[in-house]
Short mmCIF file of C-alpha atoms in Angstrom, two decimals:
data_model
loop_
_atom_site.label_atom_id
_atom_site.label_comp_id
_atom_site.label_asym_id
_atom_site.label_seq_id
_atom_site.Cartn_x
_atom_site.Cartn_y
_atom_site.Cartn_z
CA MET A 1 -83.30 -11.07 -71.59
CA GLN A 2 -86.00 -9.47 -69.42
CA ARG A 3 -87.66 -12.85 -68.82
CA THR A 4 -84.31 -14.29 -67.71
CA LEU A 5 -83.80 -11.42 -65.28
CA ARG A 6 -87.30 -11.89 -63.87
CA ARG A 7 -86.55 -15.55 -63.20
CA LEU A 8 -83.33 -14.67 -61.41
CA LEU A 9 -84.90 -11.98 -59.24
CA PRO A 10 -86.93 -13.15 -56.23
CA GLU A 11 -90.66 -12.42 -56.07
CA ALA A 12 -91.53 -9.52 -53.81
CA SER A 13 -94.61 -7.55 -52.85
CA PRO A 14 -94.93 -4.26 -54.77
CA ILE A 15 -93.25 -1.38 -52.96
CA SER A 16 -93.79 2.23 -54.02
CA THR A 17 -90.92 4.55 -54.88
CA ARG A 18 -92.00 6.76 -51.98
CA GLU A 19 -91.59 3.89 -49.51
CA ARG A 20 -88.16 2.99 -50.92
CA LEU A 21 -86.99 6.58 -50.51
CA ARG A 22 -88.48 6.74 -47.01
CA ALA A 23 -86.58 3.63 -45.90
CA ALA A 24 -83.31 4.75 -47.49
CA LEU A 25 -83.53 8.24 -45.97
CA GLY A 26 -84.35 6.78 -42.57
CA ALA A 27 -81.35 4.44 -42.60
CA LEU A 28 -79.08 7.27 -43.81
CA MET A 29 -80.18 9.60 -41.02
CA GLY A 30 -80.19 6.82 -38.42
CA ILE A 31 -76.61 5.74 -39.03
CA LEU A 32 -75.35 9.30 -39.49
CA VAL A 33 -76.84 10.59 -36.23
CA THR A 34 -75.91 7.43 -34.29
CA GLY A 35 -72.30 7.85 -35.45
CA MET A 36 -72.30 11.54 -34.54
CA ILE A 37 -73.68 10.76 -31.09
CA GLY A 38 -70.96 8.18 -30.60
CA GLY A 39 -68.29 10.61 -31.76
CA LEU A 40 -69.43 13.29 -29.35
CA ALA A 41 -69.75 10.85 -26.44
CA LEU A 42 -66.25 9.45 -26.98
CA ARG A 43 -64.42 12.65 -27.81
CA ALA A 44 -62.18 12.12 -24.75
CA ASP A 45 -61.54 8.42 -25.44
CA ALA A 46 -60.36 7.67 -28.97
CA SER A 47 -59.75 3.99 -28.08
CA LEU A 48 -63.48 3.17 -28.21
CA PRO A 49 -65.31 2.77 -31.54
CA ALA A 50 -68.03 5.35 -32.11
CA LEU A 51 -70.01 3.04 -34.41
CA ILE A 52 -69.85 -0.69 -35.20
CA ALA A 53 -70.69 -2.37 -38.50
CA PRO A 54 -73.64 -4.54 -37.31
CA MET A 55 -75.64 -1.34 -36.80
CA GLY A 56 -75.93 -1.14 -40.59
CA ALA A 57 -77.86 -4.41 -40.63
CA SER A 58 -80.03 -3.23 -37.73
CA ALA A 59 -80.79 -0.05 -39.70
CA VAL A 60 -82.09 -2.14 -42.62
CA LEU A 61 -84.61 -3.81 -40.33
CA LEU A 62 -85.64 -0.77 -38.28
CA PHE A 63 -86.19 1.55 -41.25
CA ALA A 64 -86.98 -0.72 -44.22
CA VAL A 65 -89.17 -3.34 -42.50
CA PRO A 66 -90.29 -1.73 -39.20
CA SER A 67 -93.30 -4.08 -38.97
CA SER A 68 -91.09 -7.18 -38.85
CA PRO A 69 -90.97 -9.08 -35.53
CA LEU A 70 -87.17 -9.01 -35.98
CA ALA A 71 -87.15 -5.20 -35.93
CA GLN A 72 -89.07 -4.49 -32.72
CA PRO A 73 -87.45 -2.69 -29.75
CA TRP A 74 -87.19 -5.85 -27.63
CA SER A 75 -85.47 -7.65 -30.51
CA ILE A 76 -82.73 -5.07 -31.08
CA LEU A 77 -82.03 -4.23 -27.43
CA CYS A 78 -82.25 -7.73 -25.97
CA GLY A 79 -80.88 -9.50 -29.07
CA ASN A 80 -77.79 -7.32 -29.38
CA THR A 81 -77.12 -7.38 -25.63
CA VAL A 82 -77.43 -11.17 -25.37
CA ALA A 83 -75.23 -11.68 -28.43
CA ALA A 84 -72.58 -9.31 -27.07
CA LEU A 85 -72.52 -11.10 -23.71
CA VAL A 86 -72.21 -14.50 -25.39
CA GLY A 87 -69.53 -13.26 -27.81
CA VAL A 88 -67.36 -11.71 -25.10
CA THR A 89 -67.69 -14.83 -22.94
CA ALA A 90 -66.74 -17.12 -25.84
CA ALA A 91 -63.70 -14.95 -26.67
CA LEU A 92 -62.52 -15.10 -23.04
CA LEU A 93 -63.00 -18.86 -22.55
CA ILE A 94 -62.08 -20.34 -25.95
CA ASP A 95 -58.66 -19.75 -27.50
CA ASP A 96 -59.42 -21.06 -31.00
CA LEU A 97 -61.06 -18.22 -32.95
CA PHE A 98 -63.12 -20.51 -35.23
CA VAL A 99 -64.44 -22.59 -32.35
CA ALA A 100 -65.18 -19.45 -30.34
CA SER A 101 -66.99 -17.90 -33.32
CA ALA A 102 -69.11 -21.00 -33.90
CA ALA A 103 -69.98 -21.32 -30.22
CA ALA A 104 -70.86 -17.61 -29.97
CA ILE A 105 -73.23 -17.77 -32.95
CA GLY A 106 -74.92 -21.03 -31.95
CA ILE A 107 -75.47 -20.11 -28.31
CA ALA A 108 -76.58 -16.55 -29.18
CA ILE A 109 -79.24 -17.85 -31.58
CA ALA A 110 -80.50 -20.37 -29.03
CA LEU A 111 -80.78 -17.73 -26.31
CA MET A 112 -82.40 -15.14 -28.60
CA MET A 113 -85.07 -17.63 -29.67
CA THR A 114 -85.64 -18.56 -26.03
CA PHE A 115 -86.04 -14.92 -24.99
CA ARG A 116 -88.08 -14.08 -28.13
CA CYS A 117 -85.59 -11.42 -29.22
CA LEU A 118 -84.27 -12.86 -32.48
CA HIS A 119 -82.44 -10.08 -34.36
CA PRO A 120 -80.24 -11.18 -37.33
CA PRO A 121 -77.64 -8.37 -36.92
CA SER A 122 -76.99 -9.72 -33.42
CA GLY A 123 -75.12 -12.59 -35.07
CA ALA A 124 -72.63 -10.05 -36.37
CA ILE A 125 -72.42 -8.59 -32.85
CA ALA A 126 -71.39 -11.98 -31.46
CA LEU A 127 -68.77 -12.42 -34.19
CA THR A 128 -67.44 -8.89 -33.67
CA ALA A 129 -66.83 -9.68 -30.00
CA VAL A 130 -64.74 -12.70 -31.04
CA LEU A 131 -63.04 -11.47 -34.22
CA GLY A 132 -62.79 -7.75 -33.46
CA GLY A 133 -59.13 -7.92 -32.55
CA PRO A 134 -57.17 -6.58 -29.58
CA ALA A 135 -59.05 -3.27 -29.42
CA ILE A 136 -62.36 -5.06 -28.89
CA HIS A 137 -60.92 -7.78 -26.65
CA GLU A 138 -59.44 -5.17 -24.33
CA LEU A 139 -62.91 -3.80 -23.67
CA GLY A 140 -64.03 -7.11 -22.14
CA TYR A 141 -67.63 -6.93 -20.96
CA GLY A 142 -67.45 -3.16 -21.40
CA PHE A 143 -68.10 -3.96 -25.10
CA VAL A 144 -71.68 -4.82 -24.10
CA LEU A 145 -72.31 -1.30 -22.77
CA TRP A 146 -70.37 0.55 -25.45
CA PRO A 147 -70.57 0.40 -28.35
CA VAL A 148 -73.28 -2.32 -28.46
CA ALA A 149 -75.93 -1.02 -26.02
CA GLY A 150 -75.11 2.63 -26.76
CA ASN A 151 -75.37 2.27 -30.54
CA SER A 152 -78.48 0.09 -30.29
CA LEU A 153 -80.32 2.52 -28.02
CA ALA A 154 -79.44 5.56 -30.15
CA LEU A 155 -80.54 3.84 -33.38
CA LEU A 156 -83.76 2.64 -31.74
CA VAL A 157 -84.71 6.13 -30.52
CA LEU A 158 -84.09 7.52 -34.01
CA ALA A 159 -86.22 4.76 -35.56
CA LEU A 160 -89.06 5.53 -33.12
CA ILE A 161 -89.01 9.20 -34.10
CA PHE A 162 -88.48 8.82 -37.86
CA ASN A 163 -90.91 5.96 -38.50
CA ASN A 164 -93.78 7.59 -36.61
CA LEU A 165 -93.18 10.97 -38.28
CA THR A 166 -93.26 9.35 -41.74
CA GLY A 167 -96.45 7.35 -41.23
CA ARG A 168 -95.07 3.99 -40.11
CA PRO A 169 -96.33 3.29 -36.55
CA TYR A 170 -93.43 1.92 -34.53
CA PRO A 171 -93.23 -0.25 -32.47
CA HIS A 172 -95.54 -2.28 -34.65
CA ALA A 173 -98.84 -3.22 -33.04
CA ILE A 174 -102.09 -4.72 -34.28
CA LYS A 175 -105.13 -2.49 -33.81
CA PRO A 176 -107.82 -4.13 -31.68
CA PRO A 177 -110.89 -5.18 -33.65
CA THR A 178 -113.38 -2.33 -33.97
CA THR A 179 -116.19 -4.80 -33.27
CA ASP A 180 -114.93 -6.03 -29.90
CA HIS A 181 -118.03 -5.92 -27.70
CA GLY A 182 -116.35 -7.42 -24.65
CA THR A 183 -118.10 -10.77 -25.15
CA ALA A 184 -116.93 -14.23 -26.13
CA ASP A 185 -118.17 -13.74 -29.71
CA PRO A 186 -115.43 -13.11 -32.28
CA ALA A 187 -115.59 -10.10 -34.59
CA PRO A 188 -117.78 -10.61 -37.71
CA VAL A 189 -114.76 -10.84 -40.00
CA GLN A 190 -113.47 -13.72 -37.85
CA ARG A 191 -116.68 -15.73 -38.16
CA ILE A 192 -116.20 -16.59 -41.83
CA GLY A 193 -113.76 -19.02 -43.41
CA PHE A 194 -110.90 -20.29 -41.27
CA THR A 195 -110.64 -19.76 -37.51
CA SER A 196 -107.71 -18.44 -35.50
CA GLU A 197 -107.25 -21.95 -34.11
CA ASP A 198 -106.93 -23.30 -37.68
CA LEU A 199 -104.10 -20.86 -38.37
CA ASP A 200 -102.33 -21.72 -35.11
CA GLU A 201 -102.43 -25.44 -35.97
CA VAL A 202 -101.02 -24.82 -39.45
CA LEU A 203 -98.20 -22.69 -38.01
CA LYS A 204 -97.36 -25.49 -35.57
CA GLU A 205 -97.19 -27.94 -38.47
CA TYR A 206 -95.07 -25.50 -40.50
CA ASP A 207 -92.64 -25.28 -37.54
CA GLU A 208 -90.42 -22.54 -38.99
CA PHE A 209 -89.79 -18.95 -37.98
CA LEU A 210 -91.77 -16.55 -40.18
CA ASP A 211 -90.59 -12.98 -40.59
CA ILE A 212 -94.11 -11.64 -40.15
CA ASP A 213 -96.22 -10.97 -37.09
CA ARG A 214 -98.75 -13.76 -36.51
CA ASP A 215 -101.65 -11.28 -36.24
CA ASP A 216 -100.49 -9.52 -39.41
CA LEU A 217 -100.55 -12.86 -41.21
CA GLU A 218 -104.11 -13.58 -40.04
CA THR A 219 -105.25 -10.10 -41.11
CA ILE A 220 -103.74 -10.56 -44.58
CA LEU A 221 -105.39 -13.95 -45.01
CA ARG A 222 -108.80 -12.70 -43.89
CA ARG A 223 -108.66 -9.69 -46.20
CA THR A 224 -107.66 -11.99 -49.04
CA GLU A 225 -110.68 -14.15 -48.24
CA LEU A 226 -113.03 -11.16 -48.31
CA ARG A 227 -111.63 -9.92 -51.60
CA SER A 228 -111.97 -13.39 -53.04
CA TYR A 229 -115.68 -13.16 -52.29
CA ARG A 230 -115.79 -9.75 -53.96
CA ARG A 231 -114.25 -11.22 -57.11
CA ARG A 232 -116.76 -14.09 -57.21
CA ALA A 233 -119.85 -12.09 -56.30
CA VAL A 234 -122.46 -11.15 -58.89
CA HIS A 235 -122.05 -7.44 -59.66
CA LEU A 236 -124.52 -5.27 -57.81
CA ASP A 237 -123.91 -1.67 -56.88
CA CYS A 238 -125.07 0.13 -53.76
CA ALA A 239 -127.64 2.12 -55.74
CA SER A 240 -129.45 -1.16 -56.51
CA ILE A 241 -130.20 -2.02 -52.89
CA MET A 242 -129.88 1.19 -50.83
CA SER A 243 -132.78 2.91 -49.05
CA ARG A 244 -133.59 6.11 -50.94
CA ASP A 245 -136.27 7.67 -48.72
CA VAL A 246 -133.76 8.67 -46.07
CA VAL A 247 -134.64 10.43 -42.83
CA ALA A 248 -131.79 12.74 -41.81
CA VAL A 249 -131.19 15.28 -39.07
CA ALA A 250 -129.28 18.54 -38.88
CA PRO A 251 -126.32 19.13 -36.56
CA ASP A 252 -128.34 21.68 -34.58
CA ASN A 253 -131.37 19.42 -34.03
CA SER A 254 -131.90 18.61 -30.37
CA LEU A 255 -131.07 15.18 -29.02
CA LYS A 256 -134.75 14.65 -28.18
CA GLU A 257 -135.84 15.40 -31.75
CA ALA A 258 -133.36 12.91 -33.16
CA HIS A 259 -134.25 10.24 -30.63
CA ASP A 260 -137.98 10.69 -31.30
CA LEU A 261 -137.32 10.23 -35.03
CA MET A 262 -135.33 7.05 -34.41
CA ARG A 263 -138.14 5.63 -32.27
CA ALA A 264 -140.92 6.66 -34.70
CA HIS A 265 -139.20 5.04 -37.69
CA HIS A 266 -137.55 2.18 -35.77
CA PHE A 267 -134.13 3.32 -37.05
CA LYS A 268 -130.85 2.62 -35.30
CA ALA A 269 -128.94 5.38 -37.10
CA LEU A 270 -129.61 8.73 -38.77
CA PRO A 271 -127.32 10.55 -41.22
CA VAL A 272 -126.49 14.12 -40.21
CA THR A 273 -126.59 16.65 -43.05
CA ASN A 274 -126.06 20.38 -43.38
CA ASP A 275 -128.36 22.83 -45.19
CA LYS A 276 -126.82 21.74 -48.53
CA ALA A 277 -127.73 18.08 -47.94
CA GLU A 278 -124.05 17.25 -47.50
CA VAL A 279 -123.24 14.47 -45.04
CA VAL A 280 -121.30 15.76 -42.04
CA GLY A 281 -121.76 12.84 -39.64
CA ILE A 282 -123.99 10.05 -38.40
CA VAL A 283 -125.76 9.53 -35.07
CA THR A 284 -126.47 6.02 -33.81
CA GLN A 285 -128.00 4.28 -30.84
CA THR A 286 -124.47 3.69 -29.58
CA ASP A 287 -123.81 7.46 -29.61
CA PHE A 288 -126.90 8.00 -27.45
CA LEU A 289 -125.85 5.25 -25.04
CA ASP A 290 -122.19 6.26 -24.77
CA LYS A 291 -122.36 10.06 -24.92
CA ALA A 292 -125.75 11.10 -23.51
CA ASN A 293 -127.54 10.85 -20.20
CA TRP A 294 -131.28 10.89 -19.56
CA THR A 295 -132.92 13.50 -17.30
CA LYS A 296 -136.71 13.56 -16.86
CA GLY A 297 -137.16 11.54 -20.02
CA ARG A 298 -134.93 13.82 -22.14
CA PRO A 299 -131.47 12.96 -23.46
CA ARG A 300 -128.73 15.39 -22.48
CA ILE A 301 -124.98 15.51 -22.93
CA GLY A 302 -123.27 13.30 -20.34
CA PHE A 303 -120.63 14.73 -18.05
CA GLY A 304 -117.79 12.78 -19.69
CA GLN A 305 -118.74 13.90 -23.19
CA ARG A 306 -119.28 17.48 -21.98
CA LEU A 307 -115.78 17.50 -20.47
CA ARG A 308 -114.23 16.08 -23.65
CA LEU A 309 -115.90 18.76 -25.76
CA VAL A 310 -114.70 21.54 -23.47
CA LEU A 311 -111.13 20.22 -23.36
CA SER A 312 -111.05 19.84 -27.15
CA GLY A 313 -111.72 23.57 -27.51
CA LYS A 314 -115.02 23.15 -29.36
CA SER A 315 -118.03 25.35 -28.77
CA ALA A 316 -119.90 24.91 -25.50
CA PRO A 317 -122.09 21.76 -25.43
CA SER A 318 -125.71 22.54 -26.33
CA ASP A 319 -127.47 19.16 -26.11
CA THR A 320 -127.68 18.95 -29.91
CA ILE A 321 -126.76 16.28 -32.44
CA LYS A 322 -123.38 17.84 -33.23
CA ASP A 323 -122.32 17.13 -29.63
CA ILE A 324 -122.64 13.34 -29.93
CA MET A 325 -122.57 12.51 -33.65
CA THR A 326 -119.77 10.44 -35.15
CA ALA A 327 -117.70 12.53 -37.57
CA PRO A 328 -116.15 12.18 -40.03
CA VAL A 329 -118.32 9.36 -41.31
CA ARG A 330 -117.49 6.52 -43.69
CA THR A 331 -119.52 6.77 -46.90
CA VAL A 332 -119.85 4.93 -50.22
CA SER A 333 -120.96 6.09 -53.65
CA PRO A 334 -124.00 4.78 -55.53
CA ASP A 335 -121.80 2.87 -57.98
CA THR A 336 -119.72 1.19 -55.26
CA PRO A 337 -120.04 -2.60 -55.72
CA VAL A 338 -122.04 -4.30 -52.97
CA ALA A 339 -119.12 -6.69 -52.52
CA ASP A 340 -116.91 -3.71 -51.58
CA ALA A 341 -119.52 -2.59 -49.05
CA ILE A 342 -119.44 -6.09 -47.53
CA VAL A 343 -115.68 -5.74 -47.00
CA ILE A 344 -116.17 -2.32 -45.34
CA PHE A 345 -118.90 -3.64 -43.02
CA ALA A 346 -116.80 -6.67 -42.05
CA GLU A 347 -113.44 -4.96 -41.57
CA GLU A 348 -114.57 -1.72 -39.93
CA GLY A 349 -117.39 -3.07 -37.76
CA LEU A 350 -120.01 -0.68 -39.16
CA HIS A 351 -123.78 -1.22 -39.38
CA TYR A 352 -124.80 1.65 -41.68
CA LEU A 353 -123.13 3.43 -44.59
CA PRO A 354 -124.52 6.72 -45.98
CA VAL A 355 -124.48 6.75 -49.79
CA THR A 356 -123.29 10.03 -51.29
CA ARG A 357 -122.49 11.46 -54.69
CA SER A 358 -119.10 12.95 -55.55
CA ASN A 359 -120.22 16.29 -54.06
CA ASN A 360 -120.86 14.51 -50.71
CA LYS A 361 -124.64 15.03 -51.00
CA LEU A 362 -126.77 12.31 -49.44
CA VAL A 363 -128.72 10.07 -51.86
CA GLY A 364 -129.38 7.00 -49.72
CA ILE A 365 -128.26 4.77 -46.88
CA LEU A 366 -127.06 1.18 -46.86
CA SER A 367 -127.51 -1.18 -43.92
CA GLN A 368 -126.14 -4.61 -43.11
CA SER A 369 -129.69 -5.94 -43.61
CA ASP A 370 -129.73 -4.59 -47.18
CA VAL A 371 -126.45 -6.37 -47.89
CA LEU A 372 -127.68 -9.61 -46.30
CA VAL A 373 -130.76 -9.65 -48.54
CA ALA A 374 -128.55 -9.05 -51.59
CA MET A 375 -126.23 -11.91 -50.58
CA LEU A 376 -129.18 -14.30 -50.10
CA ALA A 377 -130.58 -13.27 -53.46
CA ASP A 378 -127.17 -13.90 -55.02
CA VAL A 379 -127.04 -17.42 -53.54
CA ALA A 380 -130.58 -18.16 -54.72
CA THR A 381 -129.74 -16.99 -58.25
CA GLN A 382 -126.63 -19.19 -58.37
CA ASP A 383 -128.61 -22.22 -57.13
CA ALA A 384 -131.24 -21.62 -59.80
CA ASP A 385 -128.56 -21.38 -62.50
CA ILE A 386 -127.05 -24.67 -61.33
CA ARG A 387 -130.43 -26.41 -61.44
CA LEU A 388 -131.13 -25.07 -64.93
CA SER A 389 -127.72 -26.12 -66.24
CA ALA A 390 -128.27 -29.60 -64.77
#
C-alpha cells in the first residue's frame, strides 16, 4: 500500500516541517491582513469586493515558494495588472463569455511572457474580469485599480515583511560571487566542469519555461558537481595535510608586528588567537591593502576603516590587528575531509582555513596549496592503481 502511494505522489525535494509551517503561517497572515485592509478601505462602499479569490493563488507563490521567478514583485504587480486590463477589455468587446474567456487567457499569457511578468494566478484575474458577473462588469477598468492592484500591492508588502523576518530573503536575488576580482576571469568554482555558456545553450535547446531562477539552477548544478568530487575523492582529513607549526598573532599586536611576521615567513595570512589559543579572527594581505594605510613605512588604520569602527560603536582604533582582522572566521576541524575543504575554498572564495578543535583552539592551518598537493597526490595514486590493475 505504501509503495503504491509513493508511486502516485510526485517526487519533491525534502522540505522541513518548520518550512511548511512558515509558509502556511505566512499565507494565513497575508490573506487575513489583505482582507482586513480591503474591508477598512471600502467601509463606505459595500459594492466593491474587499478581497478576490486569485489572491489565494498568489499567496501560495509569495509565501511557499518566494524564490520562484513567478513569485517576484514584478511578476505579481505587472502580471496581475496586465491580466486585469486584458480581461476587462475582452469582457467589453466580446459578447460570448467562452470566447471572451479564451481570448483573455491567451492574450494575457502572451503579454506576460513578453513583459517577463508571468504569474499563474493572473490567469484567474483575467477570467474573473470576464466571468465575475454584473458587479465586476460594472467596475469597468476600475477593476484594475481595485481590487486587483490594491490586493496585489497589500499582499506583496506583507510578503516582503514576513519572508525577510523569517529568514527568506525577498525579493529573491543571487549573491555576487565572493571571488569577483573585477577581472575577466570567472570565479574558481566556475572554472571546473561545465561553463555558463554550456548551460545557456542547453536551456535554449530545452525551450520551456522553468520555474527556477537561471542563476539558482547554475548554482545547484555546480554544487552538485563539487559534491560529486567529494564522493569520489580518496578519504583524507585536514589533519593529514595541514601545517601544524602555525605562526599566530594576538588581537592587540600592532599592525607593524603582524606585517613583519608575514614578510619574514612569506605568509599571506595569520590566524588571530586570544590568550587561550582560541581563534578569534584572521588577518590577510587583503586586510592590509583594504583597511590600512602606510605612513613612514608603518601600516596604520586608514581613514575609511577608522570611520567605520567609530560609527559601529567599537572601541577607538588603535592601529592593532583587531582593527583590521576578519572576524568571525571560517574554520574546519582536524577530521574534516579534505574534499569538504575543497568545497569551502571553491564556494566561499577563501585561501586559508584555520583548523581548530571543538573548543575552538588552534591546531593548524590549511591553505589552497596544501589542498592542491593532496589532489595531485590523489590523481597520481589513482593512475598508479590503474597501471597496476592493467
